[in-house]
Structure formats: C-alpha cells, structure tokens
Amino acid sequence: MNAIKELREHFAEIMRLHYIQALLSWDQEVNMMEYKGLEGRSKQVSLIEKLIHQRVTSEKVGRLIKEAEKLDLNEIESAMLREITREYNLAIKLPEKLVTEIAETSILAAKEWREARAKSDFSIFQKLLEKTVELQKEKAEKLGTHPDLYSTLIDLYEPGATYDWIANIFNPIKPKLIDFVKKLNSSSDKPDGSIFKKHYDEDKQFELSSKIIKKLNFDFGYGRQDKVTHPFTTSLASMDVRITTRTTEPFPDCITSTIHEYGHAIYEMGIKKELHDTILCTGTSMGIHESQSRMWENIVGRSKEFWMYWYPTFQEYFPENLKDVPMEEFHRAINIVQPSFIRVNADEVTYGLHIILRFEIEKDLIEGKIQVSELPEIWNSKFEELLGIVPPNDAQGVLQDVHWSGGSIGYFPTYFLGNLYGTQIYAKVLEKMPNLPDDYKKGEFSNLLNYLKEEIHQFGSIYRANDLIKRVTGEDLNTDYFLKYIEEKFKLIYRL
Ligand code: ZN
C-alpha cells in the first residue's frame, strides 16, 4: 500500500474517533442538560481527545507525509495530504497535557457559563473564562502559525484567514451598516412586529419546523432532529447528521433557526461518497458552512416567495394569531430591522454589527489589552457604540453565547463572513437561474439544492474557501453583493 493510502486509512480511524466525540457532545447537549455532574463525561471527552492527538502526532504520520510528498497524487489525494499535513503540523506543536486540559476545562466552563447566564451573574463564569483565555493564548503561542495570536486562532476555523484580512473586510462595512439601520428606522411605514408577541404552541412550532425541512429535502433516513436549548448541527458519521431545534424563543425563531441548521446539515449530507470517512469529509471552512445555513435561513427562508407557499399552512396551525394578518404584513414582520441584544435573533442588517463587536473584543482580549473582569463593561459600551442600545443585564449581553466557554475564540468572525459568502454565491445562482424564486412559491427547492450540491457540497474540504468562492463565482470575496442585497431587499420592506 502506498503512503497516501496508508494515511487515508489511518485518518479514517481518527475521523471515527471524532465522530464518537461528537456523539458524546450531542448526547450531553440533547439529553444531559438537567444533570448536575458532568465530570464523568468530561473525562471521557478528554480521553478521546488524547487518543486523537496521539494518533495524529504519531511518528508513522510524519514518515508517511514525507513519503506521500514524493508521490504523483490526484486532486483528491493532494487535498487530503494538504489537510493531513496541516493537522499534523498543528497537533505536533501542542503538548498532550494542554490538549486534555483544554478539553476538560471546556466542559466544566460550559456548565459554569450556563449557570452564570441563567442567573445573569458574570462572576460565576469569570474564573473559568480566565483560565480558558489563558489556555487559548498558550495554544496560539505554541501553534505560532501567524505573527499575531488572534490570527493563529482565526485560522483554525477559517483556514487562510487572518485578523488583517478580516478587519479590511469588516471595517468599511461597519459605518455603512450603522447608517443603513438608522435610515430604515426613519421610514414612516415600518413593519409591525406585534404578531410575534403572541403565544405560539411549542409542539406545533416543532411540528412545522420538521415539515419544512422535510420539504427542503432533509432525509430523515440519514439524520435526526431533536429539541435543545441552544441549536446546533453535528455529524456522528458520514451520512448521520443531527440537527437540533429550540422552541422556547419568541416565534419565528424556531422556524428560522431550524432552517439555518438544516443548511449546515444538507452541506454535510451532500459530500460525495468518495470522501466519506476521510479528512475531507466536512465543510471546507466555518465561513462557507455559514454561507449555506444563512442562505437557506435568510435569503430563501425570509423571502416573499417562500412564504407565499408556507403562509397558508401557518395560518391553519395558528389561526388565532394569523388568520387576519395578510401574508404581505407577515413577510414584512419577519424582516424587521431593529437593534436588539441577542445575536442569534438579530436581523440580516444588524447581525454583522454583533459579529464586529465580538471580533474587536476578542482581538483585545487575546492580546491582553483588556482583562476578562472588564468584559461586561466593555461589552456594554461597545454595544452602545455599534447598536445604540445597552443590554439590561449580562445574560442578554456578554453571557449570551456559548462559544467562549468552549474555548472557541476566533470563531465569531466566520459568521459574518458566511453572510458575505452566501450573498455572493446566491447572486451567481440567480444569474444562472433567474426564475429560481418562482420555485419557492410552489414549495419546490430541489433546483437550488442540486446547484449547491453540484458546485459546493459534494467537494467537502477539497477546495479551500478562497479557491471555492473563486471557482463558484469567478471572483474573490466581494462585499458589494451583500451590501446590494440588503439595500434592495430592505428598501422594499421598509417602503423607502
Ligand atoms: Zn450556523
């Protein structure tokens, strides 16, 4: 067997260990939220982490990489070698003790964070967050893939991206978003969101969300949908993708966030068979992943054509709330642009500002310019600067997101990159299929899905994000598409 085949087999086992770890985490999120003791689970997760680390860094891998470099490889094998080399070079720099400490701390910190958020008391979380930040700094120092620590962490989620590259993208958009929000809110004919203050039965919401993803071609033979407090998607094997839904937030969060998670799941489900169980069997970057989820959630799921099909069903499910509300008004209401405290419920225009806030804070935090203890205060003052409002408490402020508790620092910017990638890709889709939105009126979504599968999903991680966006759209990431999209869409909604 040649070196690349051996590497492929070796990493197939590593992938399976990742899937086992994902199962442990999925079970924890779906079934163990009420549990008090998580020590047992945290030890199991860190053991798997240790086994993965040992296998990735084994002497055999280093030797096989050197041998494989001399071989004549096809496109898939080259990409595989690129990703394996990357994993190896990263893992070899991290001592096993640090890896297991990060894994164990993340589980305990997640528990403290949950309690802190429930009680809106930052002090409960502070100590473990300090430890988490220190561990991430140490990790970035050891990895040293970029001159600055924050870029090293960003690169883990968006390979090839750096702080400077992202700042150059975000900085010019920031004032434009702030202005646009003000402009929309100066309209004398704003949409009315009072229908979302009404009660929507949780079981019915869940049932409808399942109905929708089924219609969007989510195959329940290869996946599940469960209820959780914080929605996410995870793969437990190639072709075993789990999505999660929450019904506890004001309507239509359950619907839009389920469509969002569907967008992640369908990406993973669309990866071609040849790549199953290989290191390439996953979306190529968090930003591209998010481009898919946010395209389905917002561009499709908040479009008028989508609701022309679905609204009568919603009126049947919730006649007491919706029977006298025309579809046009409902559609305007689900597109309200309003500065709000919670990122995941933010509209398409203010969402980017929530991300820019976290991006700027993370940079200063990792560079030691601000301390963990100062976070609540800095969060609130920056929030006012960007969104013009101040969170009433830390639960709706600095404590709202799970990411930092899990050690995911550098992850947030990928969300907004996803919006940018998504609108650029969708502009290309419309160029090729200008009448595509007419499909949605008929409840027909397979033309869009097949296009995305063909152009993006099937390739897994063969192409890096910057190569992929060029392949699909013919150019590098270009923020004009996003700005044009929001301008055209929301001027109509706000009748400006
Ligand atoms: Zn997402």
Short mmCIF file of C-alpha atoms and ligand atoms in Angstrom, two decimals:
data_model
loop_
_atom_site.label_atom_id
_atom_site.label_comp_id
_atom_site.label_asym_id
_atom_site.label_seq_id
_atom_site.Cartn_x
_atom_site.Cartn_y
_atom_site.Cartn_z
CA MET A 1 0.00 0.00 0.00
CA ASN A 2 1.40 3.41 -0.88
CA ALA A 3 1.83 6.21 1.65
CA ILE A 4 -1.28 8.19 0.76
CA LYS A 5 -3.49 5.11 1.02
CA GLU A 6 -1.98 4.31 4.40
CA LEU A 7 -2.59 7.87 5.56
CA ARG A 8 -6.15 7.65 4.34
CA GLU A 9 -6.77 4.53 6.41
CA HIS A 10 -5.03 5.94 9.44
CA PHE A 11 -7.14 9.10 9.30
CA ALA A 12 -10.36 7.15 8.71
CA GLU A 13 -9.92 5.84 12.26
CA ILE A 14 -9.19 9.33 13.52
CA MET A 15 -12.40 10.54 11.86
CA ARG A 16 -14.29 7.78 13.66
CA LEU A 17 -12.85 8.95 16.96
CA HIS A 18 -14.03 12.47 16.12
CA TYR A 19 -17.49 11.09 15.45
CA ILE A 20 -17.50 9.26 18.80
CA GLN A 21 -16.54 12.51 20.49
CA ALA A 22 -19.33 14.27 18.60
CA LEU A 23 -21.78 11.66 19.85
CA LEU A 24 -20.70 12.29 23.45
CA SER A 25 -21.22 16.02 22.97
CA TRP A 26 -24.52 15.58 21.15
CA ASP A 27 -25.81 13.38 23.96
CA GLN A 28 -24.66 15.90 26.54
CA GLU A 29 -26.50 18.75 24.81
CA VAL A 30 -29.65 16.83 23.96
CA ASN A 31 -30.07 14.53 26.97
CA MET A 32 -27.97 15.75 29.90
CA MET A 33 -28.89 19.39 30.30
CA GLU A 34 -30.52 18.74 33.68
CA TYR A 35 -27.58 16.73 35.01
CA LYS A 36 -25.51 18.21 37.82
CA GLY A 37 -22.43 16.03 37.46
CA LEU A 38 -20.53 16.17 34.20
CA GLU A 39 -17.12 15.05 35.50
CA GLY A 40 -17.53 11.55 34.07
CA ARG A 41 -18.40 12.90 30.65
CA SER A 42 -15.60 15.46 30.73
CA LYS A 43 -13.06 12.67 31.41
CA GLN A 44 -14.44 10.62 28.51
CA VAL A 45 -14.26 13.54 26.11
CA SER A 46 -10.71 14.37 27.12
CA LEU A 47 -9.70 10.69 26.74
CA ILE A 48 -10.97 10.67 23.15
CA GLU A 49 -9.17 13.98 22.60
CA LYS A 50 -5.98 12.36 23.87
CA LEU A 51 -6.39 9.33 21.61
CA ILE A 52 -6.96 11.58 18.60
CA HIS A 53 -3.93 13.66 19.49
CA GLN A 54 -1.73 10.58 19.88
CA ARG A 55 -2.82 9.19 16.54
CA VAL A 56 -2.46 12.45 14.64
CA THR A 57 1.02 13.09 16.03
CA SER A 58 2.30 9.52 15.74
CA GLU A 59 5.71 9.04 14.20
CA LYS A 60 4.11 7.00 11.45
CA VAL A 61 2.15 10.06 10.22
CA GLY A 62 5.29 12.19 9.96
CA ARG A 63 7.05 9.46 7.98
CA LEU A 64 4.10 8.81 5.66
CA ILE A 65 3.67 12.53 4.91
CA LYS A 66 7.29 12.69 3.74
CA GLU A 67 6.79 9.61 1.57
CA ALA A 68 3.48 10.84 0.15
CA GLU A 69 5.02 14.16 -0.86
CA LYS A 70 7.13 12.26 -3.40
CA LEU A 71 4.13 10.53 -5.00
CA ASP A 72 2.22 11.59 -8.07
CA LEU A 73 -1.16 12.43 -6.50
CA ASN A 74 -4.57 13.14 -7.97
CA GLU A 75 -6.65 16.16 -6.91
CA ILE A 76 -8.39 14.44 -4.01
CA GLU A 77 -5.18 12.86 -2.73
CA SER A 78 -3.35 16.19 -2.89
CA ALA A 79 -6.10 17.88 -0.90
CA MET A 80 -6.04 15.02 1.57
CA LEU A 81 -2.31 15.35 2.02
CA ARG A 82 -2.66 19.12 2.43
CA GLU A 83 -5.24 18.70 5.22
CA ILE A 84 -3.38 15.84 6.92
CA THR A 85 -0.15 17.85 6.89
CA ARG A 86 -1.99 20.81 8.37
CA GLU A 87 -3.50 18.69 11.17
CA TYR A 88 -0.17 17.06 11.87
CA ASN A 89 1.77 20.33 11.93
CA LEU A 90 -0.75 21.87 14.29
CA ALA A 91 -1.08 18.88 16.62
CA ILE A 92 2.66 18.21 16.86
CA LYS A 93 3.16 21.63 18.40
CA LEU A 94 0.65 21.05 21.20
CA PRO A 95 1.66 19.04 24.26
CA GLU A 96 -0.82 16.32 25.19
CA LYS A 97 -1.33 17.88 28.61
CA LEU A 98 -2.51 21.15 27.08
CA VAL A 99 -4.89 19.36 24.73
CA THR A 100 -6.57 17.39 27.50
CA GLU A 101 -6.66 20.40 29.82
CA ILE A 102 -8.46 22.44 27.16
CA ALA A 103 -10.98 19.63 26.58
CA GLU A 104 -11.73 19.14 30.28
CA THR A 105 -11.91 22.86 31.01
CA SER A 106 -14.34 23.44 28.16
CA ILE A 107 -16.89 21.04 29.60
CA LEU A 108 -16.65 22.48 33.10
CA ALA A 109 -16.68 26.05 31.79
CA ALA A 110 -19.79 25.31 29.72
CA LYS A 111 -21.55 24.25 32.92
CA GLU A 112 -20.50 27.41 34.78
CA TRP A 113 -21.46 29.55 31.82
CA ARG A 114 -24.93 28.02 31.76
CA GLU A 115 -25.44 28.80 35.42
CA ALA A 116 -23.98 32.30 35.06
CA ARG A 117 -26.29 33.03 32.16
CA ALA A 118 -29.35 31.65 33.96
CA LYS A 119 -28.61 33.88 36.96
CA SER A 120 -27.22 36.70 34.83
CA ASP A 121 -24.15 36.74 37.07
CA PHE A 122 -20.84 37.07 35.23
CA SER A 123 -18.79 36.39 38.37
CA ILE A 124 -19.85 32.72 38.33
CA PHE A 125 -18.19 32.27 34.92
CA GLN A 126 -15.27 34.68 35.29
CA LYS A 127 -12.70 32.32 36.79
CA LEU A 128 -13.11 29.56 34.24
CA LEU A 129 -13.25 32.08 31.41
CA GLU A 130 -9.93 33.49 32.61
CA LYS A 131 -8.49 30.01 32.54
CA THR A 132 -9.98 29.38 29.08
CA VAL A 133 -8.49 32.58 27.66
CA GLU A 134 -5.08 31.71 29.14
CA LEU A 135 -5.26 28.22 27.64
CA GLN A 136 -6.19 29.63 24.23
CA LYS A 137 -3.32 32.12 24.40
CA GLU A 138 -0.94 29.34 25.29
CA LYS A 139 -2.31 27.25 22.43
CA ALA A 140 -1.89 30.12 19.95
CA GLU A 141 1.66 30.79 21.17
CA LYS A 142 2.57 27.14 20.74
CA LEU A 143 0.97 26.91 17.28
CA GLY A 144 2.51 30.18 16.11
CA THR A 145 1.17 29.91 12.56
CA HIS A 146 0.85 33.72 12.31
CA PRO A 147 2.79 36.61 13.86
CA ASP A 148 -0.24 37.61 15.96
CA LEU A 149 -2.06 35.25 18.32
CA TYR A 150 -5.57 36.14 17.19
CA SER A 151 -4.84 35.30 13.53
CA THR A 152 -3.49 31.93 14.64
CA LEU A 153 -6.81 31.19 16.34
CA ILE A 154 -8.93 32.52 13.45
CA ASP A 155 -7.02 30.29 11.05
CA LEU A 156 -8.24 27.22 12.94
CA TYR A 157 -11.82 27.94 11.86
CA GLU A 158 -11.26 29.76 8.57
CA PRO A 159 -8.06 28.34 7.09
CA GLY A 160 -6.05 31.05 5.39
CA ALA A 161 -7.87 33.98 7.04
CA THR A 162 -6.05 36.49 9.26
CA TYR A 163 -7.05 39.35 11.54
CA ASP A 164 -5.89 41.94 8.99
CA TRP A 165 -7.72 40.32 6.09
CA ILE A 166 -10.98 40.25 8.06
CA ALA A 167 -10.52 43.75 9.51
CA ASN A 168 -10.08 45.06 5.96
CA ILE A 169 -13.41 43.49 5.06
CA PHE A 170 -15.35 44.44 8.20
CA ASN A 171 -14.07 47.98 8.75
CA PRO A 172 -15.55 49.61 5.63
CA ILE A 173 -18.91 47.82 6.14
CA LYS A 174 -19.29 48.88 9.77
CA PRO A 175 -20.30 52.56 9.23
CA LYS A 176 -22.46 51.58 6.26
CA LEU A 177 -24.45 49.16 8.41
CA ILE A 178 -24.85 51.68 11.22
CA ASP A 179 -26.14 54.28 8.75
CA PHE A 180 -28.43 51.88 6.97
CA VAL A 181 -30.11 50.80 10.22
CA LYS A 182 -30.80 54.46 11.01
CA LYS A 183 -32.13 55.10 7.52
CA LEU A 184 -34.53 52.16 7.67
CA ASN A 185 -35.79 53.20 11.05
CA SER A 186 -36.54 56.69 9.77
CA SER A 187 -39.20 55.18 7.48
CA SER A 188 -42.74 56.37 8.14
CA ASP A 189 -44.10 52.96 7.12
CA LYS A 190 -42.24 50.45 9.26
CA PRO A 191 -43.35 46.80 9.55
CA ASP A 192 -45.33 45.85 12.63
CA GLY A 193 -43.92 43.01 14.75
CA SER A 194 -46.72 42.75 17.32
CA ILE A 195 -47.82 39.31 15.99
CA PHE A 196 -44.64 37.82 17.45
CA LYS A 197 -45.59 38.90 20.95
CA LYS A 198 -48.44 36.38 20.85
CA HIS A 199 -48.20 32.81 22.12
CA TYR A 200 -47.35 30.05 19.63
CA ASP A 201 -47.75 26.48 20.86
CA GLU A 202 -44.29 24.88 21.16
CA ASP A 203 -45.29 21.43 19.87
CA LYS A 204 -46.92 22.94 16.82
CA GLN A 205 -43.82 25.02 16.13
CA PHE A 206 -41.65 21.92 16.28
CA GLU A 207 -44.01 20.00 14.02
CA LEU A 208 -43.98 22.79 11.45
CA SER A 209 -40.20 23.08 11.54
CA SER A 210 -39.94 19.34 10.75
CA LYS A 211 -42.45 19.71 7.94
CA ILE A 212 -40.42 22.49 6.39
CA ILE A 213 -37.05 20.72 6.44
CA LYS A 214 -38.69 17.61 5.02
CA LYS A 215 -39.97 19.70 2.13
CA LEU A 216 -36.44 21.12 1.78
CA ASN A 217 -35.28 17.51 1.21
CA PHE A 218 -33.72 16.78 4.61
CA ASP A 219 -33.60 12.98 4.61
CA PHE A 220 -34.67 11.61 7.99
CA GLY A 221 -33.16 8.28 6.94
CA TYR A 222 -29.74 9.86 7.44
CA GLY A 223 -30.38 12.28 10.25
CA ARG A 224 -32.45 13.31 13.25
CA GLN A 225 -33.98 16.46 14.65
CA ASP A 226 -34.11 16.90 18.44
CA LYS A 227 -35.07 19.62 20.89
CA VAL A 228 -32.35 21.56 22.75
CA THR A 229 -31.79 24.87 24.49
CA HIS A 230 -29.12 26.10 22.05
CA PRO A 231 -29.45 24.82 18.46
CA PHE A 232 -26.51 23.25 16.63
CA THR A 233 -25.72 20.65 13.97
CA THR A 234 -23.25 17.81 14.26
CA SER A 235 -22.19 14.79 12.22
CA LEU A 236 -21.95 11.46 14.03
CA ALA A 237 -20.71 9.69 10.90
CA SER A 238 -20.66 10.31 7.18
CA MET A 239 -24.41 10.31 6.46
CA ASP A 240 -25.55 10.58 10.06
CA VAL A 241 -26.22 14.26 10.63
CA ARG A 242 -28.06 15.54 13.70
CA ILE A 243 -29.81 18.86 13.80
CA THR A 244 -31.40 20.47 16.82
CA THR A 245 -34.25 22.90 17.37
CA ARG A 246 -35.42 25.08 20.21
CA THR A 247 -38.98 26.16 20.71
CA THR A 248 -38.55 28.40 23.73
CA GLU A 249 -37.74 31.69 21.99
CA PRO A 250 -40.34 34.06 20.54
CA PHE A 251 -41.76 32.99 17.17
CA PRO A 252 -40.42 32.60 14.45
CA ASP A 253 -37.00 31.74 15.97
CA CYS A 254 -37.84 28.02 15.99
CA ILE A 255 -38.59 28.06 12.28
CA THR A 256 -35.72 30.26 11.08
CA SER A 257 -33.10 28.61 13.29
CA THR A 258 -34.22 25.13 12.19
CA ILE A 259 -33.85 26.16 8.54
CA HIS A 260 -30.42 27.51 9.49
CA GLU A 261 -29.31 24.20 11.00
CA TYR A 262 -30.80 22.39 8.00
CA GLY A 263 -28.44 24.46 5.82
CA HIS A 264 -25.45 23.13 7.76
CA ALA A 265 -26.77 19.57 7.70
CA ILE A 266 -27.53 19.46 3.99
CA TYR A 267 -23.96 20.60 3.25
CA GLU A 268 -22.55 17.65 5.21
CA MET A 269 -25.09 15.23 3.70
CA GLY A 270 -24.16 16.31 0.17
CA ILE A 271 -20.48 15.37 0.37
CA LYS A 272 -19.63 12.78 -2.26
CA LYS A 273 -19.20 9.15 -1.27
CA GLU A 274 -15.57 9.05 -2.33
CA LEU A 275 -14.75 11.39 0.54
CA HIS A 276 -16.66 9.58 3.27
CA ASP A 277 -14.58 8.77 6.36
CA THR A 278 -11.70 10.85 5.04
CA ILE A 279 -10.29 14.05 6.48
CA LEU A 280 -12.02 15.87 3.59
CA CYS A 281 -15.50 14.74 4.66
CA THR A 282 -16.59 18.03 6.18
CA GLY A 283 -17.42 21.56 5.04
CA THR A 284 -14.31 23.43 3.99
CA SER A 285 -14.46 26.28 6.50
CA MET A 286 -16.84 27.68 9.09
CA GLY A 287 -17.43 30.70 6.85
CA ILE A 288 -18.50 28.59 3.88
CA HIS A 289 -20.61 26.45 6.20
CA GLU A 290 -22.33 29.54 7.47
CA SER A 291 -22.85 30.78 3.91
CA GLN A 292 -25.05 27.74 3.33
CA SER A 293 -27.01 27.92 6.58
CA ARG A 294 -27.63 31.64 6.31
CA MET A 295 -28.56 31.42 2.64
CA TRP A 296 -31.33 28.96 3.45
CA GLU A 297 -32.37 30.75 6.61
CA ASN A 298 -32.46 34.29 5.28
CA ILE A 299 -32.26 34.57 1.53
CA VAL A 300 -34.68 31.69 0.98
CA GLY A 301 -36.46 31.36 4.32
CA ARG A 302 -37.30 35.05 4.71
CA SER A 303 -38.20 35.63 1.07
CA LYS A 304 -41.70 36.54 -0.02
CA GLU A 305 -41.88 33.58 -2.41
CA PHE A 306 -41.07 31.12 0.39
CA TRP A 307 -43.94 32.46 2.47
CA MET A 308 -46.35 32.51 -0.44
CA TYR A 309 -46.12 28.75 -0.22
CA TRP A 310 -45.90 28.27 3.56
CA TYR A 311 -48.08 31.02 4.98
CA PRO A 312 -51.47 29.32 4.45
CA THR A 313 -50.16 26.32 6.43
CA PHE A 314 -49.02 28.61 9.22
CA GLN A 315 -52.43 30.28 9.26
CA GLU A 316 -54.01 26.83 9.63
CA TYR A 317 -51.71 25.98 12.54
CA PHE A 318 -52.11 29.30 14.33
CA PRO A 319 -55.48 30.71 13.23
CA GLU A 320 -55.91 32.69 16.47
CA ASN A 321 -52.71 34.65 15.73
CA LEU A 322 -52.52 34.79 11.94
CA LYS A 323 -55.88 34.38 10.26
CA ASP A 324 -56.47 38.13 9.96
CA VAL A 325 -52.88 39.00 9.09
CA PRO A 326 -52.18 39.26 5.34
CA MET A 327 -49.10 37.40 4.04
CA GLU A 328 -47.51 40.67 2.94
CA GLU A 329 -47.61 42.01 6.51
CA PHE A 330 -46.29 38.75 7.93
CA HIS A 331 -43.43 38.80 5.46
CA ARG A 332 -42.54 42.37 6.38
CA ALA A 333 -42.70 41.47 10.07
CA ILE A 334 -40.21 38.59 9.80
CA ASN A 335 -37.80 41.03 8.17
CA ILE A 336 -37.88 43.78 10.78
CA VAL A 337 -34.52 45.51 11.19
CA GLN A 338 -34.08 46.61 14.75
CA PRO A 339 -31.05 46.84 17.04
CA SER A 340 -31.53 44.05 19.60
CA PHE A 341 -29.45 42.38 22.26
CA ILE A 342 -29.27 38.76 21.14
CA ARG A 343 -27.07 37.86 18.17
CA VAL A 344 -28.86 34.70 17.10
CA ASN A 345 -32.16 36.55 16.82
CA ALA A 346 -30.68 39.56 15.04
CA ASP A 347 -31.94 40.57 11.60
CA GLU A 348 -29.79 40.41 8.46
CA VAL A 349 -28.65 44.02 8.71
CA THR A 350 -27.69 44.36 12.38
CA TYR A 351 -26.26 40.83 12.56
CA GLY A 352 -22.90 41.94 11.19
CA LEU A 353 -22.59 44.55 13.93
CA HIS A 354 -22.99 41.85 16.59
CA ILE A 355 -20.10 39.99 14.99
CA ILE A 356 -17.87 43.05 14.59
CA LEU A 357 -18.34 43.72 18.32
CA ARG A 358 -17.09 40.22 19.22
CA PHE A 359 -14.28 40.38 16.66
CA GLU A 360 -12.90 43.59 18.15
CA ILE A 361 -13.27 42.38 21.75
CA GLU A 362 -11.61 39.03 21.05
CA LYS A 363 -8.62 40.70 19.45
CA ASP A 364 -8.02 42.90 22.51
CA LEU A 365 -8.68 40.03 24.90
CA ILE A 366 -6.15 37.71 23.26
CA GLU A 367 -3.57 40.47 23.10
CA GLY A 368 -4.06 41.22 26.78
CA LYS A 369 -5.28 44.78 26.14
CA ILE A 370 -8.39 44.01 28.13
CA GLN A 371 -8.95 41.67 31.06
CA VAL A 372 -11.72 39.12 31.48
CA SER A 373 -13.01 41.01 34.52
CA GLU A 374 -13.61 44.09 32.36
CA LEU A 375 -15.64 42.24 29.74
CA PRO A 376 -19.19 43.10 30.90
CA GLU A 377 -18.42 46.79 30.97
CA ILE A 378 -16.55 46.83 27.65
CA TRP A 379 -19.26 44.77 26.03
CA ASN A 380 -21.95 47.23 27.05
CA SER A 381 -20.09 50.36 25.99
CA LYS A 382 -19.15 48.88 22.60
CA PHE A 383 -22.70 47.66 22.16
CA GLU A 384 -23.99 51.18 22.60
CA GLU A 385 -21.43 52.48 20.12
CA LEU A 386 -22.43 49.97 17.44
CA LEU A 387 -26.11 49.32 18.05
CA GLY A 388 -27.18 52.35 20.04
CA ILE A 389 -28.62 50.38 22.96
CA VAL A 390 -27.23 48.98 26.23
CA PRO A 391 -28.04 45.42 27.37
CA PRO A 392 -30.13 45.48 30.57
CA ASN A 393 -28.12 42.61 32.08
CA ASP A 394 -25.19 40.29 31.32
CA ALA A 395 -27.44 37.38 30.30
CA GLN A 396 -28.55 39.49 27.37
CA GLY A 397 -25.06 40.91 26.99
CA VAL A 398 -21.66 39.33 27.39
CA LEU A 399 -23.03 35.98 28.64
CA GLN A 400 -25.35 35.21 25.74
CA ASP A 401 -23.11 32.96 23.62
CA VAL A 402 -21.71 29.52 24.40
CA HIS A 403 -18.55 29.91 22.27
CA TRP A 404 -16.04 31.33 24.74
CA SER A 405 -16.90 28.70 27.33
CA GLY A 406 -15.84 26.04 24.81
CA GLY A 407 -12.60 27.85 24.08
CA SER A 408 -13.80 28.94 20.64
CA ILE A 409 -12.09 32.29 20.32
CA GLY A 410 -11.69 33.37 16.68
CA TYR A 411 -14.84 31.57 15.60
CA PHE A 412 -17.29 34.51 15.58
CA PRO A 413 -15.94 36.35 12.52
CA THR A 414 -16.78 33.31 10.37
CA TYR A 415 -20.49 34.00 10.92
CA PHE A 416 -20.39 37.33 9.16
CA LEU A 417 -18.02 36.00 6.51
CA GLY A 418 -20.78 33.44 5.92
CA ASN A 419 -23.31 36.18 5.17
CA LEU A 420 -20.89 37.74 2.74
CA TYR A 421 -20.00 34.48 1.00
CA GLY A 422 -23.67 33.47 0.95
CA THR A 423 -24.97 36.58 -0.83
CA GLN A 424 -22.13 36.40 -3.35
CA ILE A 425 -22.90 32.74 -4.13
CA TYR A 426 -26.62 33.40 -4.33
CA ALA A 427 -26.07 36.27 -6.80
CA LYS A 428 -24.32 33.73 -9.03
CA VAL A 429 -27.16 31.25 -8.58
CA LEU A 430 -29.67 33.88 -9.73
CA GLU A 431 -27.52 34.76 -12.70
CA LYS A 432 -27.77 31.13 -13.81
CA MET A 433 -31.39 30.59 -12.75
CA PRO A 434 -33.13 33.97 -12.73
CA ASN A 435 -36.57 32.46 -12.11
CA LEU A 436 -35.49 30.33 -9.17
CA PRO A 437 -37.64 32.16 -6.58
CA ASP A 438 -40.73 31.07 -8.56
CA ASP A 439 -39.85 27.52 -7.45
CA TYR A 440 -40.30 28.50 -3.81
CA LYS A 441 -43.89 29.64 -4.46
CA LYS A 442 -44.62 26.03 -5.42
CA GLY A 443 -42.76 24.53 -2.47
CA GLU A 444 -40.03 23.37 -4.83
CA PHE A 445 -36.49 23.68 -3.51
CA SER A 446 -34.53 20.96 -5.26
CA ASN A 447 -33.15 23.13 -8.07
CA LEU A 448 -31.33 25.34 -5.58
CA LEU A 449 -30.23 22.36 -3.51
CA ASN A 450 -28.92 20.49 -6.55
CA TYR A 451 -26.98 23.53 -7.68
CA LEU A 452 -25.33 23.93 -4.27
CA LYS A 453 -24.62 20.22 -4.09
CA GLU A 454 -23.05 20.25 -7.52
CA GLU A 455 -20.97 23.40 -7.03
CA ILE A 456 -20.12 23.27 -3.31
CA HIS A 457 -21.37 20.44 -1.10
CA GLN A 458 -20.01 17.42 -2.95
CA PHE A 459 -16.42 18.67 -2.66
CA GLY A 460 -16.25 18.64 1.16
CA SER A 461 -12.89 20.21 2.01
CA ILE A 462 -11.16 19.58 -1.32
CA TYR A 463 -11.02 23.31 -2.07
CA ARG A 464 -10.13 25.98 0.46
CA ALA A 465 -12.72 28.75 0.98
CA ASN A 466 -10.92 31.31 -1.19
CA ASP A 467 -10.47 28.80 -4.03
CA LEU A 468 -14.03 27.62 -3.76
CA ILE A 469 -15.55 31.11 -3.89
CA LYS A 470 -13.45 31.85 -6.97
CA ARG A 471 -14.46 28.57 -8.61
CA VAL A 472 -18.15 29.15 -7.95
CA THR A 473 -18.45 32.90 -8.54
CA GLY A 474 -15.40 33.74 -10.64
CA GLU A 475 -14.01 36.24 -8.14
CA ASP A 476 -12.60 36.67 -4.64
CA LEU A 477 -14.84 37.55 -1.70
CA ASN A 478 -16.58 40.77 -2.69
CA THR A 479 -18.74 42.57 -0.12
CA ASP A 480 -20.65 44.55 -2.78
CA TYR A 481 -23.04 41.62 -3.19
CA PHE A 482 -24.08 41.71 0.44
CA LEU A 483 -24.48 45.47 0.52
CA LYS A 484 -26.54 45.43 -2.68
CA TYR A 485 -28.67 42.57 -1.39
CA ILE A 486 -29.62 44.25 1.89
CA GLU A 487 -30.17 47.61 0.24
CA GLU A 488 -32.56 46.25 -2.38
CA LYS A 489 -34.40 43.92 -0.06
CA PHE A 490 -34.92 46.21 2.89
CA LYS A 491 -35.78 49.34 0.96
CA LEU A 492 -38.72 47.39 -0.40
CA ILE A 493 -39.70 46.03 3.01
CA TYR A 494 -39.43 49.48 4.60
CA ARG A 495 -41.10 51.18 1.62
CA LEU A 496 -38.32 53.70 1.13
ZN ZN B 1 -24.59 28.31 11.83
#
